XYZ file of C-alpha atoms in Angstrom:
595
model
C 85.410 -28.910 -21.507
C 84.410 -32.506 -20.599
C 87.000 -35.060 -19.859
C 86.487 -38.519 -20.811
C 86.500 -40.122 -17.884
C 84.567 -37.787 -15.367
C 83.281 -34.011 -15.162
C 84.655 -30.833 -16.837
C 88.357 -30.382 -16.550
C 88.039 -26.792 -14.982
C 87.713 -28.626 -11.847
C 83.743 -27.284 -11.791
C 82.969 -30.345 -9.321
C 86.166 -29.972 -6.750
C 86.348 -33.760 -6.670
C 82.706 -33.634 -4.876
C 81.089 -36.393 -7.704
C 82.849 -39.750 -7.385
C 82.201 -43.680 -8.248
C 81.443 -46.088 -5.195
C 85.068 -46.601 -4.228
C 85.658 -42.700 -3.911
C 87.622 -42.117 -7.073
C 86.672 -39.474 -10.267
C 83.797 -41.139 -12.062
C 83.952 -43.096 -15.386
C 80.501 -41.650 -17.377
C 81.155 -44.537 -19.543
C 80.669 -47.030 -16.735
C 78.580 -45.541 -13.701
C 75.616 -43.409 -13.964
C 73.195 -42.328 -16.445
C 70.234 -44.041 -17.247
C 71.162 -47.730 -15.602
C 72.063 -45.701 -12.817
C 69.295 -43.251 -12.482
C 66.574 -46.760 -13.306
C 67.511 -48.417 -10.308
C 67.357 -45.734 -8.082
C 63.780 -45.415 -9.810
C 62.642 -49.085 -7.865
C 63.168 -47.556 -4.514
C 60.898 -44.658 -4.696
C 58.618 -46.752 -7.076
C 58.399 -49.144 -3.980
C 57.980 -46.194 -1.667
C 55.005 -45.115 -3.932
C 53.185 -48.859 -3.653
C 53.601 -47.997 0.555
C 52.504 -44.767 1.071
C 49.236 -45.120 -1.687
C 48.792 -48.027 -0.437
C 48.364 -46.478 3.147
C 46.837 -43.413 2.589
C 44.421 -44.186 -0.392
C 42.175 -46.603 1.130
C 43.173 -45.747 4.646
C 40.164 -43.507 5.669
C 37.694 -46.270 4.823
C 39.422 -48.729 7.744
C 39.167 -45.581 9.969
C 35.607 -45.352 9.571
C 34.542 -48.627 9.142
C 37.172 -50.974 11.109
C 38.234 -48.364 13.458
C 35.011 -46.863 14.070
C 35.828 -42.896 14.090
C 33.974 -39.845 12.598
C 34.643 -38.490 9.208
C 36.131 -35.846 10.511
C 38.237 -36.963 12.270
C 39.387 -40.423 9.804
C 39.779 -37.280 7.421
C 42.198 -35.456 9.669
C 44.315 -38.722 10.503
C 45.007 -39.232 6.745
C 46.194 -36.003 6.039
C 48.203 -34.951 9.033
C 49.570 -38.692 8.235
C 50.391 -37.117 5.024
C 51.695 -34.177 6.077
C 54.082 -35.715 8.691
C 55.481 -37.864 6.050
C 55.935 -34.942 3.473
C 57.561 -32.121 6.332
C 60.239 -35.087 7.439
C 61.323 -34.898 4.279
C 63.136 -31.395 5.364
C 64.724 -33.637 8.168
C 66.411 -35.812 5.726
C 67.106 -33.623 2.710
C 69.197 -32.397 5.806
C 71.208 -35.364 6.883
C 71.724 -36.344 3.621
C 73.300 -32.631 2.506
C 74.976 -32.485 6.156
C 76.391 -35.616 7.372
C 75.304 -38.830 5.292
C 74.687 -38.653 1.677
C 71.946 -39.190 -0.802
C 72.725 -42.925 -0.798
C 73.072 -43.623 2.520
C 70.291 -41.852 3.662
C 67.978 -43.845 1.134
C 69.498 -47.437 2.340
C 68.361 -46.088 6.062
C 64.946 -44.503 5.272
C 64.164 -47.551 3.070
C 64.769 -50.304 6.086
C 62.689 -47.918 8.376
C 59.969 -47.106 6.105
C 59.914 -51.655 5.709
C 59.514 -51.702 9.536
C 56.896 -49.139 9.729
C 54.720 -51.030 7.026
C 55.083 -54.538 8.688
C 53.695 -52.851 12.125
C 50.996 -51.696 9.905
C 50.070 -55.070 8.602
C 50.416 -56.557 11.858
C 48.427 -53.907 13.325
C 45.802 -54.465 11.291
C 45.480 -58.398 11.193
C 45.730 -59.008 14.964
C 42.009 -58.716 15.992
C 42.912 -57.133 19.457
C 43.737 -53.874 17.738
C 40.799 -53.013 16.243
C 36.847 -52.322 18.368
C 34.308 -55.030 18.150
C 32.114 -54.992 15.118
C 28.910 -52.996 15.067
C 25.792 -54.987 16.332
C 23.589 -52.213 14.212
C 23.807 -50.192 11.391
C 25.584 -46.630 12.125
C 25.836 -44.148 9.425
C 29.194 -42.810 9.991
C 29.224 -40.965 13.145
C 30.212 -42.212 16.537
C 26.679 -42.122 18.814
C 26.268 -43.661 22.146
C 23.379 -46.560 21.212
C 24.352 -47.015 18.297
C 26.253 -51.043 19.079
C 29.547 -49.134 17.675
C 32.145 -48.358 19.893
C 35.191 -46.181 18.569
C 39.053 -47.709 18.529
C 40.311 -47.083 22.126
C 43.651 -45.179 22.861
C 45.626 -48.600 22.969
C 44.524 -49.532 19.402
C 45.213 -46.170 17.506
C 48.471 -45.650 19.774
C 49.384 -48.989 17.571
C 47.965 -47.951 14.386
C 50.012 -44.296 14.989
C 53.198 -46.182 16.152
C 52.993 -47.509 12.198
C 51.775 -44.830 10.508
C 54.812 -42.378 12.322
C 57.140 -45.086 11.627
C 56.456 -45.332 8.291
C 56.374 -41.237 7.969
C 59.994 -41.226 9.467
C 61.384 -43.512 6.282
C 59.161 -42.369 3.487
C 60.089 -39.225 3.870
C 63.690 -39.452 4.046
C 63.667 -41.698 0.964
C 61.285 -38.779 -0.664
C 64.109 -35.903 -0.248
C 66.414 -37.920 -1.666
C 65.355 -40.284 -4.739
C 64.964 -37.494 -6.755
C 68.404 -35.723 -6.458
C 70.422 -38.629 -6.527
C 68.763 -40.221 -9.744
C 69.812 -36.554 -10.814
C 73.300 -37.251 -9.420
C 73.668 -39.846 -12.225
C 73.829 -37.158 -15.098
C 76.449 -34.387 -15.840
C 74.768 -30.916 -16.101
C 77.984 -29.765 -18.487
C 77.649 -32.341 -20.847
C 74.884 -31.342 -23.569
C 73.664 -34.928 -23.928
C 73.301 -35.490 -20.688
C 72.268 -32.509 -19.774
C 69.189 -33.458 -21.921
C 68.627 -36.928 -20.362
C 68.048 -34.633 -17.408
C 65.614 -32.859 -18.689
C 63.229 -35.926 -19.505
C 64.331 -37.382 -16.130
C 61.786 -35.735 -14.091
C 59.122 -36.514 -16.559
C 59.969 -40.536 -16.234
C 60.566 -40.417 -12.419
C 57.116 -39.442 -12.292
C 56.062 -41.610 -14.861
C 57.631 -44.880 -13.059
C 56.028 -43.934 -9.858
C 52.819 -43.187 -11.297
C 52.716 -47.128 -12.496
C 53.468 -47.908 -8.586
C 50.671 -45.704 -7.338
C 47.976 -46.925 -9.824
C 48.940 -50.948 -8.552
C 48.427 -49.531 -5.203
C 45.081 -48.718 -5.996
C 43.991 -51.191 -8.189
C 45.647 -54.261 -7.040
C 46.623 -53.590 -3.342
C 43.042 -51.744 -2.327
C 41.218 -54.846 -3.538
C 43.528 -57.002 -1.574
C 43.165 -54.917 1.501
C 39.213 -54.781 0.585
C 38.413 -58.246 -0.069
C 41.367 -60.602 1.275
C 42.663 -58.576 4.526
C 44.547 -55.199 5.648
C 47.251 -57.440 6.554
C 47.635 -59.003 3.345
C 47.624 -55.973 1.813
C 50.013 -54.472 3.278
C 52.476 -57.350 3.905
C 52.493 -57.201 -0.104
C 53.521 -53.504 0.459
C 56.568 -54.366 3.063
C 57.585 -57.293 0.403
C 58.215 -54.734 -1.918
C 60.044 -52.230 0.174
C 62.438 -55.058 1.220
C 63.288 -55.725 -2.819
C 63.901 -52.326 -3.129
C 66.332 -52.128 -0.413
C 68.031 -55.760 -2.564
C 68.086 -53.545 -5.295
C 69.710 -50.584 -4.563
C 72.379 -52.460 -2.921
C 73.018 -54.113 -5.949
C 73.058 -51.143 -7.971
C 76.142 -49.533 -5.829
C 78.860 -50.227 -7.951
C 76.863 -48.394 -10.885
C 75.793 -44.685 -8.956
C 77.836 -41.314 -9.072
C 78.020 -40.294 -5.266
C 78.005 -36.524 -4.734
C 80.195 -35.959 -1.319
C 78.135 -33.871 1.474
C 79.083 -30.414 1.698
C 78.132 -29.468 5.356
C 74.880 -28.503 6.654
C 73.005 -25.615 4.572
C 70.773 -24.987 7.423
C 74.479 -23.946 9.341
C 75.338 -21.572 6.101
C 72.221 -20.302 6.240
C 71.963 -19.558 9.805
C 75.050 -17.775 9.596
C 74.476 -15.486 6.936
C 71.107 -14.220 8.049
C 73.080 -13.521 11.527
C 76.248 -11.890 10.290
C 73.433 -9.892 8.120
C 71.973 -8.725 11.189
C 75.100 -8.106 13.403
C 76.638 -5.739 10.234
C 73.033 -3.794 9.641
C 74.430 -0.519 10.144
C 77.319 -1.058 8.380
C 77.017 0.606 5.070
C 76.837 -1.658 2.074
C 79.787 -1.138 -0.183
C 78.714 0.728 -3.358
C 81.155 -1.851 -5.507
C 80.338 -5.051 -4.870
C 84.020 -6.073 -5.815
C 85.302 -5.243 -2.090
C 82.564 -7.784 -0.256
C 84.828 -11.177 0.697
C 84.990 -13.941 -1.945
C 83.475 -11.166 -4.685
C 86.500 -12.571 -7.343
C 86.074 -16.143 -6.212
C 82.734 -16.612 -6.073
C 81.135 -19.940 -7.932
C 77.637 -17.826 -8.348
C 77.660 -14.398 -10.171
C 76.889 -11.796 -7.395
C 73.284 -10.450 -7.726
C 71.399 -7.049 -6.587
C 68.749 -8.561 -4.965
C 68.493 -8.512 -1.284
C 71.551 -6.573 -0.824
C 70.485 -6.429 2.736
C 72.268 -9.972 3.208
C 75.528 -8.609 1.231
C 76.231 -7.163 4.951
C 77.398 -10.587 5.455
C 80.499 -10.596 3.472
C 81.603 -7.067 4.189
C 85.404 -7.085 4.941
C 85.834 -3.624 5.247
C 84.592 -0.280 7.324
C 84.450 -1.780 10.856
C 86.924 -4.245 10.180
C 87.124 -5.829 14.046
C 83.283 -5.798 14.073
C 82.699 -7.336 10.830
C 85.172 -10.122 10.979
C 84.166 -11.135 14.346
C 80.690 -11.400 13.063
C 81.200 -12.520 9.827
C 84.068 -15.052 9.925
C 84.803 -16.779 6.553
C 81.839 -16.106 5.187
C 81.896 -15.081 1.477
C 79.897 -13.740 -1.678
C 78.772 -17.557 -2.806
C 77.864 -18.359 0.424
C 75.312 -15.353 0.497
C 73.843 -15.825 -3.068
C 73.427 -19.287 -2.268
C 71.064 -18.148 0.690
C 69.127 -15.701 -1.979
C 68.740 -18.384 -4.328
C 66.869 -20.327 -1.272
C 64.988 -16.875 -0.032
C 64.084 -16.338 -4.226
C 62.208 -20.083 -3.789
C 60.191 -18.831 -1.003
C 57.194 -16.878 -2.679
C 56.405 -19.771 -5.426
C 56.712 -22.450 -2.228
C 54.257 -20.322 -0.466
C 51.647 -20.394 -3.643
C 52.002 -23.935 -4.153
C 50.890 -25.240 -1.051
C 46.907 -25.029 -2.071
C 47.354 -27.493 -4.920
C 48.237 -30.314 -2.370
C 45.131 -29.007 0.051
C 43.315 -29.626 -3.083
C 44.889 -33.225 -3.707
C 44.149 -34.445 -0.178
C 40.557 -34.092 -1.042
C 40.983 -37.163 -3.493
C 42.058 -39.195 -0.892
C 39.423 -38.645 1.719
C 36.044 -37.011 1.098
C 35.896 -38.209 -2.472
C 36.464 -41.734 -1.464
C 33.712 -40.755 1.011
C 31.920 -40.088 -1.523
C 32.399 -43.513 -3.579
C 31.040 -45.242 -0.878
C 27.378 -43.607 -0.945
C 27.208 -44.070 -4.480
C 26.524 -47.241 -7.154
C 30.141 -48.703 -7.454
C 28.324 -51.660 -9.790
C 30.203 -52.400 -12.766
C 28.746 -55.278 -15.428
C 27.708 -58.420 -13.704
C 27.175 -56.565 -10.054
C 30.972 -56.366 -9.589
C 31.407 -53.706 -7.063
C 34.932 -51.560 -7.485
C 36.014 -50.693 -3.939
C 35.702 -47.028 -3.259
C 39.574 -46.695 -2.929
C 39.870 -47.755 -6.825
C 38.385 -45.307 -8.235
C 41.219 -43.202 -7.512
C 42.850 -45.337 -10.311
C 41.743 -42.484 -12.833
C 43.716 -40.033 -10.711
C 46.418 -42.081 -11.581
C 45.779 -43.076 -15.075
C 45.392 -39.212 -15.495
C 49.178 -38.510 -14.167
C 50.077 -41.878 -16.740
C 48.497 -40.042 -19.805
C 49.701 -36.410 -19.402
C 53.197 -37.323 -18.293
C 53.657 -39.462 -21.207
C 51.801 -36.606 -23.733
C 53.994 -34.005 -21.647
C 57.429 -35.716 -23.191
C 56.389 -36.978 -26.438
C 53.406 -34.260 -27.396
C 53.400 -31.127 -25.222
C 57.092 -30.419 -24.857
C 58.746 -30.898 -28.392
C 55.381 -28.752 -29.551
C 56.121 -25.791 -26.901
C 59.640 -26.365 -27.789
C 59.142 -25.255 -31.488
C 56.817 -22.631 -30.650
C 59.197 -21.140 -27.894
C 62.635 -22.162 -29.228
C 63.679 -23.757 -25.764
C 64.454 -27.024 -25.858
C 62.286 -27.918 -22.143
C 59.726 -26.420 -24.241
C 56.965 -25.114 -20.597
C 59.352 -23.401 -18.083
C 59.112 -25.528 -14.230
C 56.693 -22.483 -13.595
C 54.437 -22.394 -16.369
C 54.037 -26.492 -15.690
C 52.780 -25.039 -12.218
C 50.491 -22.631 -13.339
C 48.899 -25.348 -15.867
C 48.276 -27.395 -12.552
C 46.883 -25.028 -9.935
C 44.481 -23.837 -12.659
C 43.038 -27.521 -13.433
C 43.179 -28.196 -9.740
C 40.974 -25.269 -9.200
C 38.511 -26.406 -11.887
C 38.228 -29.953 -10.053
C 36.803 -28.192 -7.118
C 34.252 -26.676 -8.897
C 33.824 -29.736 -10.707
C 33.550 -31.917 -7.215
C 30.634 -29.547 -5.736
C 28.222 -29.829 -8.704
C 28.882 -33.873 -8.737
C 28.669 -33.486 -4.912
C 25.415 -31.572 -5.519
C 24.107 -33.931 -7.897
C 24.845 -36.835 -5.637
C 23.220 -35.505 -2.885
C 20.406 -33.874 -4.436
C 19.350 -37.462 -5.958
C 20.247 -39.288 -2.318
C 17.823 -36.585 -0.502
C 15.165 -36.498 -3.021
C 14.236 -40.498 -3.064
C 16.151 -40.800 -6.463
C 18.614 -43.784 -5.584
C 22.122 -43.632 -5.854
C 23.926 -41.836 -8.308
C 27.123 -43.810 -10.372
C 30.043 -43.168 -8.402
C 31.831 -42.981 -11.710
C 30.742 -39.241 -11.750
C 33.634 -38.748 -9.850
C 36.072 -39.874 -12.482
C 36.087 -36.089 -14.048
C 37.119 -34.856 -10.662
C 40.394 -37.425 -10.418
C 40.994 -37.165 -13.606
C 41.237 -33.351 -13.867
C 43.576 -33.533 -10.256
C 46.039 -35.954 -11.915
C 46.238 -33.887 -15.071
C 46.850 -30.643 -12.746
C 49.299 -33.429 -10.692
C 51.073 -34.466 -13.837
C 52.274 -30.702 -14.087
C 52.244 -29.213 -10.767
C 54.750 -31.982 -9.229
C 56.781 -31.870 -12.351
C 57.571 -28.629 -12.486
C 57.681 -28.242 -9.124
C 60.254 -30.804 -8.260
C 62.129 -29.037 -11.454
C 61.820 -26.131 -10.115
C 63.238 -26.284 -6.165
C 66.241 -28.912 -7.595
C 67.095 -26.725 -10.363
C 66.995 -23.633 -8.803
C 68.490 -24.608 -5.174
C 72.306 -24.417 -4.802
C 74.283 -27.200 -5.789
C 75.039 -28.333 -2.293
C 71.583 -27.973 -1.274
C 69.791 -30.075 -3.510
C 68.255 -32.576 -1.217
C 67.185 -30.238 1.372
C 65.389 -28.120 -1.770
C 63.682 -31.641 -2.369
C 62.425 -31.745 0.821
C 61.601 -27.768 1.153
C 59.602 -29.232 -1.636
C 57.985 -31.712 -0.447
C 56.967 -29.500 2.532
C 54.357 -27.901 0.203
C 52.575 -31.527 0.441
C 52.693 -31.276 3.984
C 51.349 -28.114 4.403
C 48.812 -28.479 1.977
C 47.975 -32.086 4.187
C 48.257 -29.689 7.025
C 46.327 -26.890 5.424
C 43.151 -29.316 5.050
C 43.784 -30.714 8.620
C 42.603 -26.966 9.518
C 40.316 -25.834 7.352
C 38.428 -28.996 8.150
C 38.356 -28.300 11.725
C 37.587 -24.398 11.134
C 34.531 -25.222 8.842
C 33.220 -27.839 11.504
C 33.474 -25.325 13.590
C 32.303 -22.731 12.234
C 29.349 -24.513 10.697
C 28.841 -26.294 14.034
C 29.236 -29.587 11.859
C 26.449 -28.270 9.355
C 28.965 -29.130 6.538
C 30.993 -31.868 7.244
C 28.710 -34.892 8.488
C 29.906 -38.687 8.593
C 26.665 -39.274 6.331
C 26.976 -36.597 3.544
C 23.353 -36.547 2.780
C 23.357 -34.688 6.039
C 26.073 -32.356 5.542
C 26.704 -29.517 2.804
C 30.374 -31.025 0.881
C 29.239 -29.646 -2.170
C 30.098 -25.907 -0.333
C 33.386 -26.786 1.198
C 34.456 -27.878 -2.416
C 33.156 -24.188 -3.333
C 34.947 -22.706 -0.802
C 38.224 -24.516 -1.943
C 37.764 -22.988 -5.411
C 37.349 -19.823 -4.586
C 40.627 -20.179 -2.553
C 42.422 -21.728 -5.342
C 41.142 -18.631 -7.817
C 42.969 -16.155 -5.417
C 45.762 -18.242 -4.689
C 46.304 -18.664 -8.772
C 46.426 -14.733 -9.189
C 48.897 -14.477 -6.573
C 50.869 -17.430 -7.696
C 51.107 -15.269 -11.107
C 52.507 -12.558 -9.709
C 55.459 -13.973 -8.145
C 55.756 -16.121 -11.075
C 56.221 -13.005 -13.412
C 59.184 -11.826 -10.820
C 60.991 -14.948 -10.861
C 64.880 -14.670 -12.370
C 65.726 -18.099 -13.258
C 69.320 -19.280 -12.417
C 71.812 -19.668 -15.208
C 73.408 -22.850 -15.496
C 75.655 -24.847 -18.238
C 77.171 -22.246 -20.632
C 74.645 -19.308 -19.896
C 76.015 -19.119 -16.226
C 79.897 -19.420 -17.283
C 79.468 -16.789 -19.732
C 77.661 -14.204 -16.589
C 80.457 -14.948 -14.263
C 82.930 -14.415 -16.775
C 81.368 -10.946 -17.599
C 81.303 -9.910 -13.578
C 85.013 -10.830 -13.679
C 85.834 -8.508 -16.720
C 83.280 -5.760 -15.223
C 84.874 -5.573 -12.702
C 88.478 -5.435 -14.727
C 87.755 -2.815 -17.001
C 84.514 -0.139 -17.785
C 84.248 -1.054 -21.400
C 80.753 -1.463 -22.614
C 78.562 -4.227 -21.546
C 78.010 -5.433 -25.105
C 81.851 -5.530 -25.701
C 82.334 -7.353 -22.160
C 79.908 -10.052 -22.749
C 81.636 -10.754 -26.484
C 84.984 -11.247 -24.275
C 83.357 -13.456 -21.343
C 82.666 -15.708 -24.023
C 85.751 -15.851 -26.308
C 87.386 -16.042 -22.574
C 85.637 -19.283 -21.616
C 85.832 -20.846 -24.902
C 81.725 -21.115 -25.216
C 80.214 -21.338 -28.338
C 77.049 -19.697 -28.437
């Protein structure tokens, strides 16, 4: 049942939700939607930073900074990937030590500093080589009047890119979960509001990526870098104003101790008790008749962890406190683990978008009406526009449809949303080599330039596969993860983007190598692109079977009545041998759920 002035009066929460000045939360008065929308600025300022940065970033590389495509390439993405893995470090100190909220305030100020080194890094005139005397076409040659940035001048340009890294991706782990915070999982309507919540939060920051690439790239483009970019601090710095002045209005969820510590333990105790023999009832493990999660079958190797019995010396010295939630809470993370794994390719994928096809813009007609020319980091604006459009048919089209067809209310399961986007991320690759083919085909043959709005099918089939693959992904690890582990399931997450960042990092470097640079060439009229995007979908085709068999073995976790009703029937399982059918029929009447 749900009080009216906080969470259910079963005590569900243990105190662990609260308002601002640590006392049981009014839903009338904090939370919700006013809640969840300001925590919404903070990653939509986040959003204007980071595309900002990393959109537009490998044309300064090559054509302020002076460096090889290859290697501008690899700076964006391990960039990327940096800020996407440190996410892990503060989903951590938020679920540890800190808090959602104060780990946010903290990223945010840091993530402000690292964008004003940027700006100033990229105004003062001393950190940047002298201009070329003669034309170069990409690459770094001795003659050619183009010398490359020297270790002084990226060492200032990394110094701002790592800084910013460190607070984007503590704000990343932790937006998410505590705009979640602001709803009540037990209360139907809410519970609902959660459900759409996803689909806005990417929505909002959608908006605050496509400004980045409209407004801020032409900035950076035709008024300065450091322009550009001081509009991007600006707007971290009113986000930081405006989640301080939300405070009053946020549900705080208290931190429960470090998962990583829970986690280390029980894969330890595991291993200290493996020749113990499992108990056949799993009644006699420690905590079985207290346990907040419903003990499962799977992995029973880590129910050595909370044996209490047999060796009684040996286990408790090796196993001290630990108890049946604590170990299904580490399956629940080990269950995430094969869908992580499969997910990673998309975001190898994605990086593509923001180097080699804005490569690509740049050797091709970016003329629009009166000889306007659209900067090359712009046209990822229909990546964006993409995410806008199927985000916003998602909630209002595709859902309620797939709702009625399936009778679930979410209407596409987290995982289906994920298949829907590896499979249009793989068609974008295919799509990219024959426009890369095209492109090059009419550059090489004396034909002119080709429109660089050929690429627009490529961006636009990414942010479609986007629009569902970080949707249902984010659903997916917050949903699924343990309560207590929420942020640092954000940021195991987000560590998909980094490897994927990562994942391009080396197959760039492994196909330059391999080809001895025959595909990858700062002029692409020289190289072969069109085959590395071939490559890529061939990858993505295998990765997409695989994906759909771990998909297939996935159990979801039960939550809101479902899960009540399951650990009510382990309770009265475990009570008496009567017939499951009759047991489940009691579990309910027992927990006063009407189904």
């Amino acid at each position: 049942m749900v009080s009216a002035g906080g969470y259910d009066d079963d005590g569900g929460d243990d105190g662990l939700v609260v308002d601002f000045k640590g006392k049981p939360v009014d839903k009338s008065r904090v939370g919700g939607w006013l809640g969840a929308g300001l925590i919404l600025g903070t990653e939509l300022a986040e959003r204007v930073c980071v595309v900002g940065i990393s959109m537009n970033l490998v044309t300064y590389l090559t054509g302020d900074m002076h460096l090889s495509s290859a290697q501008s390439a690899n700076i964006v993405t391990n960039f990327m990937g940096t800020l996407n893995l440190l996410a892990l470090l503060g989903g951590f100190l938020a679920d540890a030590r800190l808090g959602r909220y104060v780990t946010i305030a903290i990223s945010a100020i840091i993530t402000a500093v690292g964008v004003s080194l940027l700006a100033a890094s990229t105004a003062v005139p001393g950190m940047r080589p002298p201009r070329c005397t003669t034309a170069a076409d990409g690459e770094v040659r001795a003659g050619d009047g183009c010398v490359a940035a020297s270790g002084g001048q990226l060492a200032m340009l990394y110094a701002a890119l790592y800084t910013t890294a460190a607070g984007a991706g503590g704000l990343k782990a932790n937006v998410s979960g505590f705009g979640s915070d602001q709803f009540d999982g037990r209360d139907p309507r809410e519970e609902r509001a959660m459900m759409f919540f996803f689909n806005r939060f990417y929505f909002c920051i959608s908006l605050g990526s496509l400004f980045a690439v409209t407004v801020l790239v032409y900035v950076q483009d035709n008024v300065g870098r450091g322009w550009g970019y001081g509009v991007s601090a600006a707007a971290m710095v009113a986000a930081v104003a405006v989640l301080a002045a939300g405070t009053p209005r946020y549900r705080y969820r208290r931190p429960q101790g470090s998962p990583l510590t829970v986690i280390g333990r029980v894969l330890w105790a595991a291993w200290r008790n493996r020749r113990l023999p499992c108990p056949a009832d799993a009644s006699q493990l420690h905590g079985f008749h207290k346990a907040k999660v419903p003990h499962t079958d799977r992995l029973r190797c880590l129910d050595k962890a909370a044996i209490v019995e047999a060796d009684m010396a040996k286990a408790a010295a090796a196993s001290p406190g630990l108890t049946v939630t604590e170990v299904e809470e580490v399956k629940m993370v080990a269950q995430l683990l094969p869908v992580w794994s499969t997910c990673i390719l998309f975001w190898t994928i994605y990086s593509q978008m923001t180097t080699f096809s804005i490569q690509q813009a740049e050797q091709m007609d970016r003329r629009v009406g009166g000889g306007f020319v659209v900067p090359a980091g712009s046209l990822s604006a229909f990546l964006f526009f993409s995410i806008l459009l199927f985000t916003s048919l998602n909630e209002r089209l595709l859902v309620p449809l797939a709702g009625r067809l399936t009778r679930r209310p979410q209407g596409l399961t987290s995982l289906q949303r994920v298949a829907a986007g590896l499979a249009l991320a793989t068609l974008a690759m295919a799509v990219s080599a024959l426009v890369e083919k095209k492109r090059r085909d009419a550059s090489s043959g004396g034909g002119g330039t080709v429109s660089a709005f050929w690429l627009v099918l490529q961006f636009f089939l990414v942010g479609a596969g986007e629009a569902f693959a970080y949707v249902g992904q984010l659903e997916f690890f917050i949903r699924e993860a343990p309560e207590r582990m929420k942020s640092m399931s954000t940021g195991l997450f987000l560590a998909t983007l980094a490897m994927g960042f990562f994942l391009s990092s080396l197959l760039v470097l492994a196909v330059d190598a391999a080809t001895r640079g025959a595909w990858i060439r700062g002029h692409l009229d020289d190289g072969r692109l069109d085959l590395f995007y071939w490559m890529l979908a061939l990858l993505g085709v295998a990765n997409f079977v695989v994906f759909l068999v771990f998909a297939s073995r996935h159990q979801y976790k039960r939550t809101g009545p479902d899960a009540a009703a399951a650990a009510a029937t382990v309770e009265l399982r475990q009570a008496d041998r009567r017939p499951e059918e009759d047991v489940v029929k009691e579990a309910v009447t027992v927990k006063g759920i009407d189904v």
